[in-house]
XYZ file of C-alpha atoms in Angstrom:
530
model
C 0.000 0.000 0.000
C 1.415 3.355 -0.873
C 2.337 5.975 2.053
C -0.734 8.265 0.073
C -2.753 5.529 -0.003
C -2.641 4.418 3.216
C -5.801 5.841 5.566
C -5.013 7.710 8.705
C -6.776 8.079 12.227
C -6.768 11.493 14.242
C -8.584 10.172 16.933
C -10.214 11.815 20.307
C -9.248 15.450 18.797
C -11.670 17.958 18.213
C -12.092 20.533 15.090
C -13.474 23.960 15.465
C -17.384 24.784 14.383
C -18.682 28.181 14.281
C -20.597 27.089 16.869
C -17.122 26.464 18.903
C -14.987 23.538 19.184
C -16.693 19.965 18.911
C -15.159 16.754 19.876
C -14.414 14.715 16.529
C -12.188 11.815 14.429
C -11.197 12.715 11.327
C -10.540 9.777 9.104
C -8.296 10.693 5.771
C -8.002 8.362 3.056
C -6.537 8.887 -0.275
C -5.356 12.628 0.271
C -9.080 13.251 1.460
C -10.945 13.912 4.391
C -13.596 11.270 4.529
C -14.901 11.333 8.102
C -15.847 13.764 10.553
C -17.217 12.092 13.512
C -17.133 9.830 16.584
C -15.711 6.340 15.465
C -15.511 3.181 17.443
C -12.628 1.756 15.641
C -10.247 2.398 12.842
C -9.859 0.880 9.276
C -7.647 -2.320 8.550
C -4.354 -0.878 7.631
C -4.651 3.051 8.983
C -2.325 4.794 11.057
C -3.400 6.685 14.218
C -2.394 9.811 15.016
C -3.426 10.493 19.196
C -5.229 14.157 18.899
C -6.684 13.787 22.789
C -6.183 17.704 23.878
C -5.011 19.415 20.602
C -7.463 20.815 17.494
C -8.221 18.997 13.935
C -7.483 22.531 11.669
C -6.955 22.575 8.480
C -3.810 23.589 6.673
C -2.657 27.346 7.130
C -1.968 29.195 3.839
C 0.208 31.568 3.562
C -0.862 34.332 1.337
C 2.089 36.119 1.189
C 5.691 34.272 1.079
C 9.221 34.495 -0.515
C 10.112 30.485 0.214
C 9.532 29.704 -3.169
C 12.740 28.943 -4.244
C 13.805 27.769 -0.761
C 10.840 25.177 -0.257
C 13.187 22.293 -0.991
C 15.353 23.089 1.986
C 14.422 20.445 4.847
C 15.348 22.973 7.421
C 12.742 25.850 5.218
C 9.949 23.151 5.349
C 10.233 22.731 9.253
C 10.168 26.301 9.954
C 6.835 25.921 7.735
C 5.122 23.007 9.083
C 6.007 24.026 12.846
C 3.573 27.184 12.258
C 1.091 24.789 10.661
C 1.619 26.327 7.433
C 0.761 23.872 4.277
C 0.592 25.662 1.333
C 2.478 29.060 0.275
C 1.268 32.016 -2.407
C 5.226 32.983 -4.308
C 5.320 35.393 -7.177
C 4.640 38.115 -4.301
C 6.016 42.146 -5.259
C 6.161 40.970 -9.177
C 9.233 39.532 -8.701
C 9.754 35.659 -9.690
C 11.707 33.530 -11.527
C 8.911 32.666 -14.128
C 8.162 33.868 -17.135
C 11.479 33.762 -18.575
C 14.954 32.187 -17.839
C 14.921 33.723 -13.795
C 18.090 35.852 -14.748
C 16.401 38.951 -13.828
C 14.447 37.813 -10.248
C 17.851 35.980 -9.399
C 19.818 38.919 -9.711
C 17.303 41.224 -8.111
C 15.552 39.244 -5.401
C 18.092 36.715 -4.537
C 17.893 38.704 -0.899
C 14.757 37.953 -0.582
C 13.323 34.827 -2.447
C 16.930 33.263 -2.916
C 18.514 31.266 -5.791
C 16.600 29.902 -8.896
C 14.652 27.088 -8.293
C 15.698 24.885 -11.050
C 12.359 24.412 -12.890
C 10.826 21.550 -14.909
C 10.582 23.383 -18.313
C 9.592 27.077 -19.139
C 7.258 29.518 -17.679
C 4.570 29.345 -14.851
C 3.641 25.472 -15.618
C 7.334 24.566 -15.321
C 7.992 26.423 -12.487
C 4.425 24.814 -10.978
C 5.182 21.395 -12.142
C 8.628 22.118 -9.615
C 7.168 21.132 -6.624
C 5.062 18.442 -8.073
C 6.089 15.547 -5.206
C 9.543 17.264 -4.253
C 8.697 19.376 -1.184
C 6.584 18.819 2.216
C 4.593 21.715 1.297
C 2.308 23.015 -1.451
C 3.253 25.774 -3.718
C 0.845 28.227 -5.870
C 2.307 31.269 -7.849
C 1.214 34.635 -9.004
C 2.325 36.178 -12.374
C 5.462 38.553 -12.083
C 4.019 41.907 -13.581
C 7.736 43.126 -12.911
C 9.607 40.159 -14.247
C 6.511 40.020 -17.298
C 7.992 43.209 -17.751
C 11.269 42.762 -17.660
C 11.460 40.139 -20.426
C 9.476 42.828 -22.761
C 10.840 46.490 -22.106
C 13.780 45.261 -19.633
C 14.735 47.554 -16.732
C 13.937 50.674 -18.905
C 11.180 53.779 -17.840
C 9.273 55.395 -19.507
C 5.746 53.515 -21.051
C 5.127 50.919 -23.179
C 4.235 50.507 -26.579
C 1.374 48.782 -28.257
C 2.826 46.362 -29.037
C 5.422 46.023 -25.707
C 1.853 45.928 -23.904
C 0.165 43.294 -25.931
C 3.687 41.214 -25.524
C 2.920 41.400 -21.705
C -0.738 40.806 -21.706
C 0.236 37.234 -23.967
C 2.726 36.399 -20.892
C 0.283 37.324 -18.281
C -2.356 35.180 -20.281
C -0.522 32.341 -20.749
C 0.746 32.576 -16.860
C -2.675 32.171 -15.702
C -3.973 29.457 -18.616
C -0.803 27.902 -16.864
C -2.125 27.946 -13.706
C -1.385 30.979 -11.910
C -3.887 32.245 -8.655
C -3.407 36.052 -10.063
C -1.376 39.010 -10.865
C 1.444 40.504 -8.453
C 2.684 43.784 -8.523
C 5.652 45.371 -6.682
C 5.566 49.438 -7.617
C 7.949 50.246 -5.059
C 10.807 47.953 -6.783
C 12.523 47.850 -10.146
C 11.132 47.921 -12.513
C 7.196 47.464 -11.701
C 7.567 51.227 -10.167
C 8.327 52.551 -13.730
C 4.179 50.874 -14.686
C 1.431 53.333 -14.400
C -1.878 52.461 -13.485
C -2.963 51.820 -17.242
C -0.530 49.712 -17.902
C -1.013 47.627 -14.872
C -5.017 47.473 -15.235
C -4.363 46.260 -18.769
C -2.704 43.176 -17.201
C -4.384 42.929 -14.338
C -7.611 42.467 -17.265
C -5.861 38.920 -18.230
C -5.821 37.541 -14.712
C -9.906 39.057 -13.606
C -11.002 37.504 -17.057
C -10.179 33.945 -15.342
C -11.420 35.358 -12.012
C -7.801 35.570 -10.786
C -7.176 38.057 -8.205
C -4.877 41.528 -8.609
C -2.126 41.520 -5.538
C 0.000 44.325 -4.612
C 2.877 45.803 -2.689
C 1.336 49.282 -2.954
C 2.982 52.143 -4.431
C 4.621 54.244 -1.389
C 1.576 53.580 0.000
C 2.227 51.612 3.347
C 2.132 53.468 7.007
C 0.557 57.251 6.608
C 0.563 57.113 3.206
C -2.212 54.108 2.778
C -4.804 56.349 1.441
C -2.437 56.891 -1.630
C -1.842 53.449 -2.536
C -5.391 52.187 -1.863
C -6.719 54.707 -4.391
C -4.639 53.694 -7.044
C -5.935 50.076 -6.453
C -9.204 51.027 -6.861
C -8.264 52.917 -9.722
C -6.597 50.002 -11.316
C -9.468 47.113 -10.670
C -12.065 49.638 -12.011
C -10.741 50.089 -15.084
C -9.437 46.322 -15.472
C -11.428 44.756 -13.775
C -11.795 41.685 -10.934
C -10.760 41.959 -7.468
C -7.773 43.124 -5.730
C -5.808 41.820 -2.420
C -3.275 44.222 -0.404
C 0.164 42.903 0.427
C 1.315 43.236 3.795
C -0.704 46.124 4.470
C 0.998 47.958 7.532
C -0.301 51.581 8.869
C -1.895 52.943 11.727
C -4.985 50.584 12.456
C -7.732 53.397 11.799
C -6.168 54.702 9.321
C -5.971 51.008 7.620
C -9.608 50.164 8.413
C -11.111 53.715 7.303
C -9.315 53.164 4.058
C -10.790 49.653 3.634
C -14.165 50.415 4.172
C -13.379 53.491 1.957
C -12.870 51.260 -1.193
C -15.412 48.859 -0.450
C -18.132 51.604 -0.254
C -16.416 52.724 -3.790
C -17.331 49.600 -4.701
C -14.090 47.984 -5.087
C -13.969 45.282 -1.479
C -10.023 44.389 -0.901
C -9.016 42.148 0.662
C -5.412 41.379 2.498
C -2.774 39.925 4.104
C -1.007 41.401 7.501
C 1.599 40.082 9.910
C 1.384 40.219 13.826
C 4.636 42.150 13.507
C 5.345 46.460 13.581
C 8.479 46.091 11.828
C 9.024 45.815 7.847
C 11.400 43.760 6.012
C 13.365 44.849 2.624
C 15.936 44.691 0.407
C 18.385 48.116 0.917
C 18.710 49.403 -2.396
C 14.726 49.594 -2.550
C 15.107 51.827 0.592
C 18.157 53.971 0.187
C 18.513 54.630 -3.471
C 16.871 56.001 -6.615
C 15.795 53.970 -9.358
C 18.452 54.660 -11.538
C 21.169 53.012 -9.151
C 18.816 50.189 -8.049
C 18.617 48.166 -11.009
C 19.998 44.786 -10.590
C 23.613 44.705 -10.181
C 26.009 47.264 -9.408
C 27.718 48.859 -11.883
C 25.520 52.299 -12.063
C 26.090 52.416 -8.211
C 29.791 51.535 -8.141
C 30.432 54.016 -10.893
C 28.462 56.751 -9.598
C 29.886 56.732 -6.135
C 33.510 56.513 -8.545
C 34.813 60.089 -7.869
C 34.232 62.277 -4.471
C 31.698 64.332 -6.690
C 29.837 61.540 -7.843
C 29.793 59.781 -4.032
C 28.455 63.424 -2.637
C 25.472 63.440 -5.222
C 24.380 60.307 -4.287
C 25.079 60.586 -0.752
C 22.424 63.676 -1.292
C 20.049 61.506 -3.472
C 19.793 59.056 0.016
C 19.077 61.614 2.561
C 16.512 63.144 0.821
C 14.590 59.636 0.195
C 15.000 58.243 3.527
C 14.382 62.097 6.037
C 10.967 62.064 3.242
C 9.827 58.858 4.781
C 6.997 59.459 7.426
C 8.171 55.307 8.699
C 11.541 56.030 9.411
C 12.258 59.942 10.734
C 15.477 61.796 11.290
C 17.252 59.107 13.073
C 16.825 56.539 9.970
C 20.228 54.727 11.006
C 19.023 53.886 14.275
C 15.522 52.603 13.245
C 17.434 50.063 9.900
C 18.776 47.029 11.093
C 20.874 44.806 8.298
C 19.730 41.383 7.992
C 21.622 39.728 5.086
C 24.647 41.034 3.723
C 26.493 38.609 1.925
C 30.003 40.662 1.605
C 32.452 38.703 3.360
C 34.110 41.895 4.628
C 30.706 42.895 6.207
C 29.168 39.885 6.943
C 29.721 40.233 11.158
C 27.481 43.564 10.828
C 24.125 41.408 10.515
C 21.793 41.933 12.962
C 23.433 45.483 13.733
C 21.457 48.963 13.173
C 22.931 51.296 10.361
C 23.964 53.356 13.288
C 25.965 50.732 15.293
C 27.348 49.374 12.127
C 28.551 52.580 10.998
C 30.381 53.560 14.706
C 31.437 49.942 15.176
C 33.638 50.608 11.117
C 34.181 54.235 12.037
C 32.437 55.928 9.203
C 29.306 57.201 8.177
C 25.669 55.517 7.767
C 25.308 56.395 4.215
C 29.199 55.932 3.259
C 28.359 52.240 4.839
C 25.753 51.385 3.079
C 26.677 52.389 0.039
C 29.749 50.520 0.541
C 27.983 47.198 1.544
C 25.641 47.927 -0.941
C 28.050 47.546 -3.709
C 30.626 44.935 -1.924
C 27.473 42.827 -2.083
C 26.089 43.378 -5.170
C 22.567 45.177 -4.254
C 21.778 41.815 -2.210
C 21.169 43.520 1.049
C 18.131 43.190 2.940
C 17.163 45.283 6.313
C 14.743 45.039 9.083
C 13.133 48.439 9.909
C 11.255 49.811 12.642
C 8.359 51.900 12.774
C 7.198 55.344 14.598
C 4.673 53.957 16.265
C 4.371 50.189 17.158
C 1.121 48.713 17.005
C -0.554 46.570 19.991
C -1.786 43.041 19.959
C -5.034 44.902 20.790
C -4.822 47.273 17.614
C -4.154 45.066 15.437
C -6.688 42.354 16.768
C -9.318 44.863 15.010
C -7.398 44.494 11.588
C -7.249 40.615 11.600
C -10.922 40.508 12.483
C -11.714 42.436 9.288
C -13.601 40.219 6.765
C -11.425 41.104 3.947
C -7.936 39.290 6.101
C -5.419 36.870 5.132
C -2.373 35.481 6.927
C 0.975 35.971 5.236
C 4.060 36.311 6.682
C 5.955 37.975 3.956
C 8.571 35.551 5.698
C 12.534 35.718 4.051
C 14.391 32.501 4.675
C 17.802 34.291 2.886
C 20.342 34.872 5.724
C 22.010 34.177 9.399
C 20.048 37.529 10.759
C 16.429 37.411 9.171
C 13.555 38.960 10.460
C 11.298 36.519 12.654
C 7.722 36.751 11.179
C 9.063 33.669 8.760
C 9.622 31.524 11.605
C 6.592 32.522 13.408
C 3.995 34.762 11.923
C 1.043 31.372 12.458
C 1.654 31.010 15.304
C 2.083 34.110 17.107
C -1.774 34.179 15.849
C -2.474 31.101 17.268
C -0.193 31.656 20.878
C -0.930 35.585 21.224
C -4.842 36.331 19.777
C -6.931 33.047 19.871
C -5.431 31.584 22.968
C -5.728 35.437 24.515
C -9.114 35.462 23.201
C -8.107 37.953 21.311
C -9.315 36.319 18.562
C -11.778 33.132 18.258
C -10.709 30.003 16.959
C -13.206 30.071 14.606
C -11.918 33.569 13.510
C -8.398 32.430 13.089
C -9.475 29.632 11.066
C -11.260 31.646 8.651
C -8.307 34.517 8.109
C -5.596 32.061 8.214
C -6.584 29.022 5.920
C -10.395 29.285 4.697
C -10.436 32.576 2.967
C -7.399 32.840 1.302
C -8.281 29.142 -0.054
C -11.288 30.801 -1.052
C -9.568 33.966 -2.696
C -6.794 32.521 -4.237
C -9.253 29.677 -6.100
C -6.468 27.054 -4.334
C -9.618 24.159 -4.374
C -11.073 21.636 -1.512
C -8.804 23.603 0.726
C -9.655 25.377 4.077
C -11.873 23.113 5.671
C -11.972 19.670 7.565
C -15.115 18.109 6.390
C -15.716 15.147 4.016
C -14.354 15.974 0.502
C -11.987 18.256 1.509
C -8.326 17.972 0.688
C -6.204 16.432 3.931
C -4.129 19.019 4.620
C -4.232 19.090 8.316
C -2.584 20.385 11.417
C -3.118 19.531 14.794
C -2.666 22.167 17.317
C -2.052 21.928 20.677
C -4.050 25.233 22.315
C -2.548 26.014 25.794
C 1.136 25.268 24.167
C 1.335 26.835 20.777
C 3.508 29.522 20.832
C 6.102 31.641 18.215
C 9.448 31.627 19.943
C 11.499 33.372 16.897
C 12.359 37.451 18.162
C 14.380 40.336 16.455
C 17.472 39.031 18.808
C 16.938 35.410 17.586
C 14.788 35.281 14.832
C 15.090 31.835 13.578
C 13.448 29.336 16.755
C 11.159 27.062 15.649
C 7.654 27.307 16.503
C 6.155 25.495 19.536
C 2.878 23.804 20.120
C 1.996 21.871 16.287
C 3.548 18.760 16.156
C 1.605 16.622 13.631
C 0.655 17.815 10.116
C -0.736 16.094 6.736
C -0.382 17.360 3.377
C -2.683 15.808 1.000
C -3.579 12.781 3.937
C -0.004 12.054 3.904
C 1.881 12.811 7.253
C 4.925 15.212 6.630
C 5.318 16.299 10.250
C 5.397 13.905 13.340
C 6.272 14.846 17.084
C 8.095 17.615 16.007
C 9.923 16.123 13.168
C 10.071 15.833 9.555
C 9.376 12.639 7.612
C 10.888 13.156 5.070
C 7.608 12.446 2.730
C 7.125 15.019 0.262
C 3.638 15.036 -0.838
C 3.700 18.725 -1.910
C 2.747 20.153 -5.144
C 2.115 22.986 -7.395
C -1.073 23.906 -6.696
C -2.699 25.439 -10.059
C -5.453 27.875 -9.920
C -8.807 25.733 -8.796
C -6.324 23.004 -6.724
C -5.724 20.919 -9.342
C -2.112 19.521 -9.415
C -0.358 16.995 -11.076
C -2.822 14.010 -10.266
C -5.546 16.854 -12.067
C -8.157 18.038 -10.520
C-alpha cells in the first residue's frame, strides 16, 4: 500500500465549528478527508495519530511568502510546518523567476526569495510542475508583472508601446492558462515602479477575465501614506477589472480600516494579508537609493559613487529619500537594522542597526551602506522599525476584518532574518486566539479558509468530508512563536503533527521526510488533475 494511499486516524481530537470547538475523528483516506465524527474503531491498515487535547485545523496558507525557491530546503519546510503552514502564495512584489529564464528575479531578489529554483521546463507550468512531489509543502504562484515586464521592455522607464503591452498581456495570459492564482505587482521595486496604473489594469484584465485576483505591494503607499496606494488600487481594478488583495498592508490601524471600508463603499472590497509584527522587512537598495542606481547589479552604483563628486550626489540623493519617509524619521540609522549582507568583509554587521554598524567601522551611515551595498552586489536586505508600534489589541481589530489573510511575507535568505518567517502562524495562534483575542473560529477563517477561497487554491480550508487532507493539529494552551528580532530563527512550539494531502509530513516535532507537496494550479488541481 502506498504511504498516500494508506488511511489515517486522528482520533479523540476535536475541530473547530462556528458554533465552537466539537469533539471529533477525522478519518483521511486517499489525500481526502472522509470522516468527521465519533468512530468506534479504525480501518484495517490506517495509522493513528493520538489528537486527545489538541485541534483537527486545516492547513494554514500563507498568502504572502518568498520560500519559493527555498521550499526544498528540509530545514525551510520545518520552519513551515512548525507554524502549521501547508501551502504558500510565491510570485509576491512581481518579482519571480517565471516567465522567462529567472536571470532577472535571481539577480534582483536573490535577498529575498533566494537562488533559482531549477524548474521543470519554461514559464509558470514549469515552475508549478517544480514542486510536483519534491517538497513537504504546497506551492501556488502569481504572475510577475515586474519580471513580465522585464522580459518585454527590460529595466527601462518610460511607457510601453502597443505592441510592448500586448507582448505582456500574452505572458500574463498564458501565466494564468498555466495555472497561476493572479497578478502581483511590486511598484515600489525595479522595474514594476516605472508601470502606471494603465498599464497595470491592462494586465491585471488577463488575470480578472479567469477570475484571478490583482495583488499588490502598494505604491509608497504603506504606514501614513495608505490612502495613496489604496486609491490607485481602486483605480486600477475599475478600469481592469476583478478583485484586488493588499500585500502586507501595515499603517496605523484606523487609518488602515477607514481606508478599507473606503474602497469597499467605492465599490471595489479588498481584501489582504497582515503580519502580527510592527516592523518591515526589505531589500536596501529599494530603501536607500533612486531607481536609476537600483537596477539589478552594481555597476551604475559603483560608478556613480567613482569620484568624491559623484559619491556626494548620491550621498544627497539618500538623505533626501529616507528624512521624506513618514516610517523612518530623522534618526533613519538607528531605526534600519541589516539582515543579510552577503560581503564577506561585512558579513559580522548582521543583525546590527545602520547606526551601530557605521560607529562599530568608524564611518558614516550612508558611506556604509553604500559601501555594503556595492561589496554585495545590491543583495542587502534590512529590518526596519516603525514610529509607532502597534498593539496586539490594535491590530486584533485588523485581523478581524472580513477582507484578512495570513501571510508572513517571511525571508528565509540569511544568518540575521527577520522573525515573522519563523513565526507569523503562530504568534496568531499563541498571542490572539489563545488570549481570546481572537476566536478560533476567527483564526481559522483569516488564516486558511479565505485565502483558499480567494486565491481559487480548491477543496482547501476546511476539515469536512471531501476536503483535501491538509491538516494540522494544534495543541491550544502550548502553541507559541518563539522566533524574536534578537533570535529570529526558533522554531515554533505547540503543532507537532501535520498532513499534506492525507499524507503525514510532520510527526512529534519532526520531519518525515515524505514530500507530498505540489504545485497547486489555480482551482487546486495539481499533477494528479483536478
Amino acid at each position: 500500500m502506498s504511504e498516500r494511499a494508506r488511511p489515517v486516524l486522528l482520533r479523540g481530537g476535536a475541530v473547530v465549528a462556528d458554533e465552537g470547538i466539537v469533539r471529533a475523528d477525522v478519518l483521511v483516506e486517499d489525500g481526502r478527508i472522509v470522516d468527521v465524527g465519533t468512530r468506534s474503531g479504525s480501518p484495517a491498515g490506517a495509522s493513528t495519530i493520538d489528537c486527545d487535547g489538541r485541534l483537527v485545523m486545516p492547513g494554514f496558507v500563507d498568502a504572502h511568502s518568498h520560500a519559493g525557491s527555498l521550499v526544498f530546503d528540509e530545514d525551510v519546510q520545518l520552519a513551515l510546518l512548525r507554524q502549521g503552514v501547508t501551502t504558500i502564495i510565491t510570485g509576491q512584489d512581481g518579482v519571480g523567476p517565471a516567465p522567462g529564464d529567472g536571470s532577472y528575479a535571481a539577480r534582483y531578489f536573490a535577498a529575498i526569495d533566494g537562488p533559482h529554483p531549477t524548474y521543470r521546463g519554461g514559464g509558470i507550468a514549469g515552475l508549478l510542475a517544480t514542486y510536483d512531489g519534491t517538497t513537504a509543502v504546497n506551492v501556488a504562484a502569481l504572475v510577475p508583472a515586474g519580471t513580465v515586464r522585464h522580459e518585454v521592455m527590460g529595466d527601462e522607464p518610460g511607457g510601453p508601446t502597443a505592441a510592448q503591452l500586448d507582448a505582456m498581456r500574452a505572458l500574463v495570459r498564458q501565466g494564468m492558462a498555466d495555472g497561476a492564482v493572479g497578478l502581483a505587482t511590486g511598484l515600489d521595486y525595479v522595474p514594476g515602479l516605472f508601470a502606471d496604473a494603465e498599464e497595470i489594469a491592462a494586465l491585471a484584465a488577463e488575470s480578472a477575465a479567469v477570475e484571478g485576483r490583482y495583488v499588490t505591494h502598494m505604491r509608497g503607499g504603506y504606514e501614513t501614506n495608505a490612502a495613496a496606494g489604496i486609491d490607485e488600487i481602486v483605480r486600477i481594478v475599475r478600469a481592469g477589472g476583478g478583485r484586488a488583495h493588499v500585500s502586507h498592508l501595515h499603517a496605523p490601524v484606523d487609518l488602515a480600516l477607514a481606508e478599507l471600508d473606503r474602497a469597499e463603499a467605492a465599490g471595489s472590497p479588498l481584501s489582504f494579508d497582515a503580519y502580527p509584527y510592527s516592523r518591515g522587512c526589505t531589500i536596501l537598495s529599494m530603501l536607500l537609493l533612486p531607481a536609476a542606481l537600483a537596477r539589478p547589479g552594481t555597476d551604475d552604483l559603483a560608478r556613480a559613487i567613482r569620484t568624491d563628486d559623484g559619491r556626494a550626489a548620491v550621498r544627497a540623493a539618500v538623505l533626501e529619500r529616507v528624512l521624506g519617509r513618514a516610517d523612518l524619521g530623522t534618526d533613519w540609522a538607528r531605526q534600519i537594522t541589516l539582515s543579510h549582507v552577503p560581503a564577506a568583509e561585512f558579513h559580522a554587521l548582521q543583525g546590527r542597526t545602520l547606526a551601530e554598524a557605521a560607529g562599530a567601522t568608524g564611518t558614516d551611515p550612508v558611506d556604509l551602506a553604500l559601501d555594503v551595498l556595492v561589496d554585495s552586489e545590491l543583495q542587502v536586505t534590512v529590518v526596519m522599525r516603525v514610529p509607532h508600534p502597534r498593539t496586539p489589541d490594535q491590530l486584533a481589530a485588523l485581523f478581524r476584518y472580513g477582507g484578512h489573510t495570513g501571510g508572513s511575507d517571511g525571508i528565509f535568505v540569511g544568518t540575521h532574518p527577520h522573525p515573522r518567517a519563523y513565526g507569523t502562524f503562530a504568534r496568531y495562534l499563541g498571542d490572539y486566539a489563545r488570549t481570546g483575542l481572537l476566536s478560533w473560529w476567527e483564526v481559522q477563517q483569516h488564516l486558511s479558509t479565505l485565502p483558499a477561497e480567494l486565491f481559487r487554491l480548491g477543496r482547501r480550508g476546511a476539515v469536512a468530508p471531501g476536503w483535501t487532507a491538509d491538516l494540522v493539529v494544534v495543541d491550544p494552551g502550548r502553541v507559541r512563536a518563539r522566533s524574536t528580532y534578537d533570535e529570529p530563527m526558533l522554531l515554533a512550539e505547540g503543532i507537532d503533527d501535520v498532513l499534506v494531502a492525507g499524507v503525514p509530513v510532520l510527526a512529534g516535532g519532526l520531519l518525515t521526510h515524505a514530500t507530498p507537496g505540489s504545485g497547486v494550479r489555480r482551482d487546486g488541481w495539481g499533477a494528479g488533475g483536478r
